[in-house]
Amino acid sequence: MTICLFELLDAHAPRRTAVAAMMWLIAAEELGIAAGTVTAGATAQHAGAWLAPFTAAVGGGLGALVVVTYRARLQRERRGGLW
């Protein structure tokens, strides 16, 4: 996941904003990890441990859906679109 974030940063961050872009990427990654941990913990506590891995799989699936949804846009931007 971190390598993918570095690739996105390298490909899409405007010039002279690498530090700020890196800060936002790391903050978003950590927020996602924290949210997933809280959700899996609450699920395990209320529904049992068998459902916690399912929650993690759903979260991974949502992440993959975002990547697939925005893939064309990211490729277009990399070819010289927005920046």
CSV table of N, CA and C in Angstrom, one decimal:
chain,number,residue,atom,x,y,z
A,1,MET,N,0.8,-1.2,0.0
A,1,MET,CA,0.0,0.0,0.0
A,1,MET,C,0.9,1.3,0.0
A,2,THR,N,1.9,1.3,0.8
A,2,THR,CA,2.8,2.4,0.9
A,2,THR,C,3.5,2.7,-0.5
A,3,ILE,N,3.9,1.6,-1.1
A,3,ILE,CA,4.6,1.8,-2.4
A,3,ILE,C,3.6,2.4,-3.4
A,4,CYS,N,2.4,1.9,-3.4
A,4,CYS,CA,1.4,2.5,-4.3
A,4,CYS,C,1.2,4.0,-4.0
A,5,LEU,N,1.2,4.4,-2.7
A,5,LEU,CA,1.1,5.8,-2.4
A,5,LEU,C,2.2,6.6,-2.9
A,6,PHE,N,3.5,6.0,-2.8
A,6,PHE,CA,4.6,6.7,-3.3
A,6,PHE,C,4.6,6.9,-4.8
A,7,GLU,N,4.1,5.9,-5.5
A,7,GLU,CA,3.9,6.0,-7.0
A,7,GLU,C,2.9,7.1,-7.4
A,8,LEU,N,1.8,7.1,-6.6
A,8,LEU,CA,0.8,8.2,-6.9
A,8,LEU,C,1.4,9.5,-6.6
A,9,LEU,N,2.1,9.7,-5.6
A,9,LEU,CA,2.8,10.9,-5.3
A,9,LEU,C,3.7,11.4,-6.4
A,10,ASP,N,4.5,10.4,-6.8
A,10,ASP,CA,5.5,10.7,-7.9
A,10,ASP,C,4.8,11.1,-9.2
A,11,ALA,N,3.7,10.5,-9.5
A,11,ALA,CA,3.1,10.7,-10.8
A,11,ALA,C,2.2,11.9,-10.8
A,12,HIS,N,1.6,12.3,-9.6
A,12,HIS,CA,0.5,13.2,-9.7
A,12,HIS,C,0.7,14.5,-8.8
A,13,ALA,N,1.7,14.6,-8.0
A,13,ALA,CA,1.9,15.8,-7.2
A,13,ALA,C,2.4,16.9,-8.0
A,14,PRO,N,1.8,18.1,-7.9
A,14,PRO,CA,2.3,19.2,-8.6
A,14,PRO,C,3.7,19.5,-8.2
A,15,ARG,N,4.5,20.2,-9.0
A,15,ARG,CA,5.9,20.5,-8.7
A,15,ARG,C,5.9,21.4,-7.4
A,16,ARG,N,6.9,21.2,-6.6
A,16,ARG,CA,7.2,22.0,-5.4
A,16,ARG,C,6.2,21.7,-4.3
A,17,THR,N,5.4,20.6,-4.4
A,17,THR,CA,4.5,20.3,-3.4
A,17,THR,C,4.7,18.9,-2.8
A,18,ALA,N,5.8,18.3,-3.1
A,18,ALA,CA,6.1,16.9,-2.7
A,18,ALA,C,5.9,16.7,-1.2
A,19,VAL,N,6.4,17.6,-0.4
A,19,VAL,CA,6.4,17.4,1.1
A,19,VAL,C,5.0,17.4,1.5
A,20,ALA,N,4.2,18.4,1.1
A,20,ALA,CA,2.8,18.5,1.5
A,20,ALA,C,2.0,17.3,1.0
A,21,ALA,N,2.2,16.9,-0.2
A,21,ALA,CA,1.5,15.8,-0.8
A,21,ALA,C,1.8,14.5,0.0
A,22,MET,N,3.1,14.4,0.3
A,22,MET,CA,3.5,13.2,1.1
A,22,MET,C,2.8,13.2,2.5
A,23,MET,N,2.7,14.4,3.1
A,23,MET,CA,2.1,14.5,4.4
A,23,MET,C,0.6,14.0,4.3
A,24,TRP,N,-0.1,14.5,3.3
A,24,TRP,CA,-1.5,14.1,3.1
A,24,TRP,C,-1.7,12.6,2.8
A,25,LEU,N,-0.8,12.1,2.0
A,25,LEU,CA,-0.9,10.7,1.7
A,25,LEU,C,-0.6,9.8,2.9
A,26,ILE,N,0.4,10.1,3.7
A,26,ILE,CA,0.6,9.4,5.0
A,26,ILE,C,-0.5,9.5,6.0
A,27,ALA,N,-1.0,10.8,6.1
A,27,ALA,CA,-2.2,11.0,7.0
A,27,ALA,C,-3.4,10.2,6.6
A,28,ALA,N,-3.7,10.1,5.3
A,28,ALA,CA,-4.8,9.3,4.8
A,28,ALA,C,-4.6,7.9,5.0
A,29,GLU,N,-3.4,7.4,4.8
A,29,GLU,CA,-3.1,6.0,5.0
A,29,GLU,C,-3.3,5.6,6.5
A,30,GLU,N,-2.8,6.4,7.4
A,30,GLU,CA,-2.9,6.2,8.8
A,30,GLU,C,-4.4,6.3,9.3
A,31,LEU,N,-5.1,7.2,8.7
A,31,LEU,CA,-6.5,7.3,9.0
A,31,LEU,C,-7.3,6.1,8.6
A,32,GLY,N,-6.9,5.6,7.4
A,32,GLY,CA,-7.6,4.3,6.9
A,32,GLY,C,-7.3,3.1,7.8
A,33,ILE,N,-6.0,3.0,8.2
A,33,ILE,CA,-5.6,1.9,9.1
A,33,ILE,C,-6.4,2.0,10.5
A,34,ALA,N,-6.4,3.2,11.0
A,34,ALA,CA,-7.1,3.4,12.3
A,34,ALA,C,-8.6,3.1,12.1
A,35,ALA,N,-9.2,3.6,11.1
A,35,ALA,CA,-10.7,3.3,10.9
A,35,ALA,C,-10.9,1.8,10.7
A,36,GLY,N,-10.1,1.1,10.0
A,36,GLY,CA,-10.2,-0.3,9.8
A,36,GLY,C,-10.0,-1.1,11.1
A,37,THR,N,-9.1,-0.6,11.9
A,37,THR,CA,-8.8,-1.3,13.2
A,37,THR,C,-10.0,-1.1,14.1
A,38,VAL,N,-10.6,0.1,14.2
A,38,VAL,CA,-11.7,0.4,15.0
A,38,VAL,C,-12.9,-0.5,14.6
A,39,THR,N,-13.2,-0.5,13.3
A,39,THR,CA,-14.3,-1.2,12.7
A,39,THR,C,-14.2,-2.7,13.0
A,40,ALA,N,-13.0,-3.3,12.7
A,40,ALA,CA,-12.8,-4.7,13.0
A,40,ALA,C,-12.9,-5.0,14.4
A,41,GLY,N,-12.4,-4.2,15.3
A,41,GLY,CA,-12.5,-4.4,16.7
A,41,GLY,C,-13.9,-4.4,17.2
A,42,ALA,N,-14.7,-3.4,16.8
A,42,ALA,CA,-16.1,-3.3,17.2
A,42,ALA,C,-16.9,-4.5,16.6
A,43,THR,N,-16.6,-4.9,15.4
A,43,THR,CA,-17.2,-6.1,14.8
A,43,THR,C,-16.9,-7.3,15.6
A,44,ALA,N,-15.7,-7.5,15.9
A,44,ALA,CA,-15.3,-8.7,16.7
A,44,ALA,C,-15.9,-8.7,18.1
A,45,GLN,N,-16.0,-7.6,18.7
A,45,GLN,CA,-16.6,-7.5,20.0
A,45,GLN,C,-18.1,-7.8,20.0
A,46,HIS,N,-18.8,-7.3,19.0
A,46,HIS,CA,-20.2,-7.4,19.0
A,46,HIS,C,-20.8,-8.6,18.3
A,47,ALA,N,-20.1,-9.0,17.2
A,47,ALA,CA,-20.6,-10.1,16.4
A,47,ALA,C,-19.8,-11.4,16.5
A,48,GLY,N,-18.6,-11.3,17.1
A,48,GLY,CA,-17.7,-12.5,17.2
A,48,GLY,C,-16.5,-12.3,16.3
A,49,ALA,N,-15.5,-13.1,16.6
A,49,ALA,CA,-14.2,-13.0,15.9
A,49,ALA,C,-14.3,-13.5,14.5
A,50,TRP,N,-15.3,-14.3,14.1
A,50,TRP,CA,-15.4,-14.9,12.8
A,50,TRP,C,-15.7,-13.8,11.8
A,51,LEU,N,-16.4,-12.7,12.2
A,51,LEU,CA,-16.8,-11.6,11.2
A,51,LEU,C,-15.7,-10.6,11.0
A,52,ALA,N,-14.7,-10.5,11.9
A,52,ALA,CA,-13.7,-9.5,11.8
A,52,ALA,C,-12.9,-9.6,10.5
A,53,PRO,N,-12.5,-10.8,10.0
A,53,PRO,CA,-11.8,-10.9,8.8
A,53,PRO,C,-12.6,-10.5,7.6
A,54,PHE,N,-13.9,-10.8,7.7
A,54,PHE,CA,-14.9,-10.4,6.6
A,54,PHE,C,-14.9,-8.9,6.5
A,55,THR,N,-14.8,-8.2,7.6
A,55,THR,CA,-14.8,-6.7,7.6
A,55,THR,C,-13.5,-6.2,6.9
A,56,ALA,N,-12.4,-6.8,7.2
A,56,ALA,CA,-11.1,-6.5,6.5
A,56,ALA,C,-11.2,-6.7,5.0
A,57,ALA,N,-11.8,-7.8,4.6
A,57,ALA,CA,-12.0,-8.1,3.2
A,57,ALA,C,-12.9,-7.1,2.5
A,58,VAL,N,-13.9,-6.6,3.2
A,58,VAL,CA,-14.8,-5.6,2.6
A,58,VAL,C,-14.0,-4.3,2.5
A,59,GLY,N,-13.2,-3.9,3.5
A,59,GLY,CA,-12.4,-2.7,3.4
A,59,GLY,C,-11.5,-2.8,2.2
A,60,GLY,N,-10.8,-3.9,2.0
A,60,GLY,CA,-9.9,-4.1,0.9
A,60,GLY,C,-10.6,-4.0,-0.4
A,61,GLY,N,-11.8,-4.6,-0.5
A,61,GLY,CA,-12.6,-4.5,-1.7
A,61,GLY,C,-13.0,-3.1,-2.0
A,62,LEU,N,-13.3,-2.3,-1.0
A,62,LEU,CA,-13.7,-0.9,-1.3
A,62,LEU,C,-12.5,-0.2,-1.8
A,63,GLY,N,-11.3,-0.4,-1.2
A,63,GLY,CA,-10.1,0.2,-1.8
A,63,GLY,C,-9.8,-0.2,-3.2
A,64,ALA,N,-10.0,-1.4,-3.5
A,64,ALA,CA,-9.8,-1.9,-4.9
A,64,ALA,C,-10.8,-1.2,-5.8
A,65,LEU,N,-12.1,-1.0,-5.4
A,65,LEU,CA,-13.1,-0.4,-6.2
A,65,LEU,C,-12.7,1.1,-6.5
A,66,VAL,N,-12.2,1.8,-5.5
A,66,VAL,CA,-11.7,3.1,-5.7
A,66,VAL,C,-10.7,3.2,-6.8
A,67,VAL,N,-9.7,2.3,-6.7
A,67,VAL,CA,-8.6,2.3,-7.7
A,67,VAL,C,-9.1,2.0,-9.1
A,68,VAL,N,-10.0,1.0,-9.2
A,68,VAL,CA,-10.6,0.7,-10.5
A,68,VAL,C,-11.4,1.8,-11.1
A,69,THR,N,-12.2,2.5,-10.2
A,69,THR,CA,-13.0,3.6,-10.6
A,69,THR,C,-12.2,4.7,-11.1
A,70,TYR,N,-11.1,5.1,-10.5
A,70,TYR,CA,-10.3,6.2,-10.8
A,70,TYR,C,-9.1,5.9,-11.7
A,71,ARG,N,-9.0,4.7,-12.2
A,71,ARG,CA,-7.8,4.3,-12.9
A,71,ARG,C,-7.7,5.1,-14.2
A,72,ALA,N,-8.8,5.2,-15.0
A,72,ALA,CA,-8.8,6.0,-16.2
A,72,ALA,C,-8.4,7.4,-16.0
A,73,ARG,N,-8.9,8.0,-14.9
A,73,ARG,CA,-8.6,9.4,-14.6
A,73,ARG,C,-7.1,9.6,-14.3
A,74,LEU,N,-6.6,8.6,-13.5
A,74,LEU,CA,-5.2,8.7,-13.1
A,74,LEU,C,-4.3,8.5,-14.3
A,75,GLN,N,-4.6,7.6,-15.2
A,75,GLN,CA,-3.8,7.4,-16.4
A,75,GLN,C,-3.9,8.7,-17.3
A,76,ARG,N,-5.0,9.3,-17.4
A,76,ARG,CA,-5.2,10.5,-18.2
A,76,ARG,C,-4.3,11.6,-17.7
A,77,GLU,N,-4.3,11.8,-16.3
A,77,GLU,CA,-3.6,12.8,-15.7
A,77,GLU,C,-2.1,12.6,-15.9
A,78,ARG,N,-1.7,11.3,-15.8
A,78,ARG,CA,-0.3,11.0,-15.9
A,78,ARG,C,0.3,11.3,-17.4
A,79,ARG,N,-0.6,11.2,-18.3
A,79,ARG,CA,-0.2,11.6,-19.7
A,79,ARG,C,-0.1,13.0,-20.0
A,80,GLY,N,-0.4,13.9,-19.0
A,80,GLY,CA,-0.2,15.3,-19.2
A,80,GLY,C,-1.5,16.1,-19.0
A,81,GLY,N,-2.5,15.5,-18.3
A,81,GLY,CA,-3.8,16.2,-18.1
A,81,GLY,C,-3.7,17.4,-17.2
A,82,LEU,N,-3.8,17.2,-15.9
A,82,LEU,CA,-4.1,18.4,-15.0
A,82,LEU,C,-2.8,19.1,-14.6
A,83,TRP,N,-1.7,18.4,-14.5
A,83,TRP,CA,-0.5,19.1,-14.0
A,83,TRP,C,0.5,19.1,-15.1
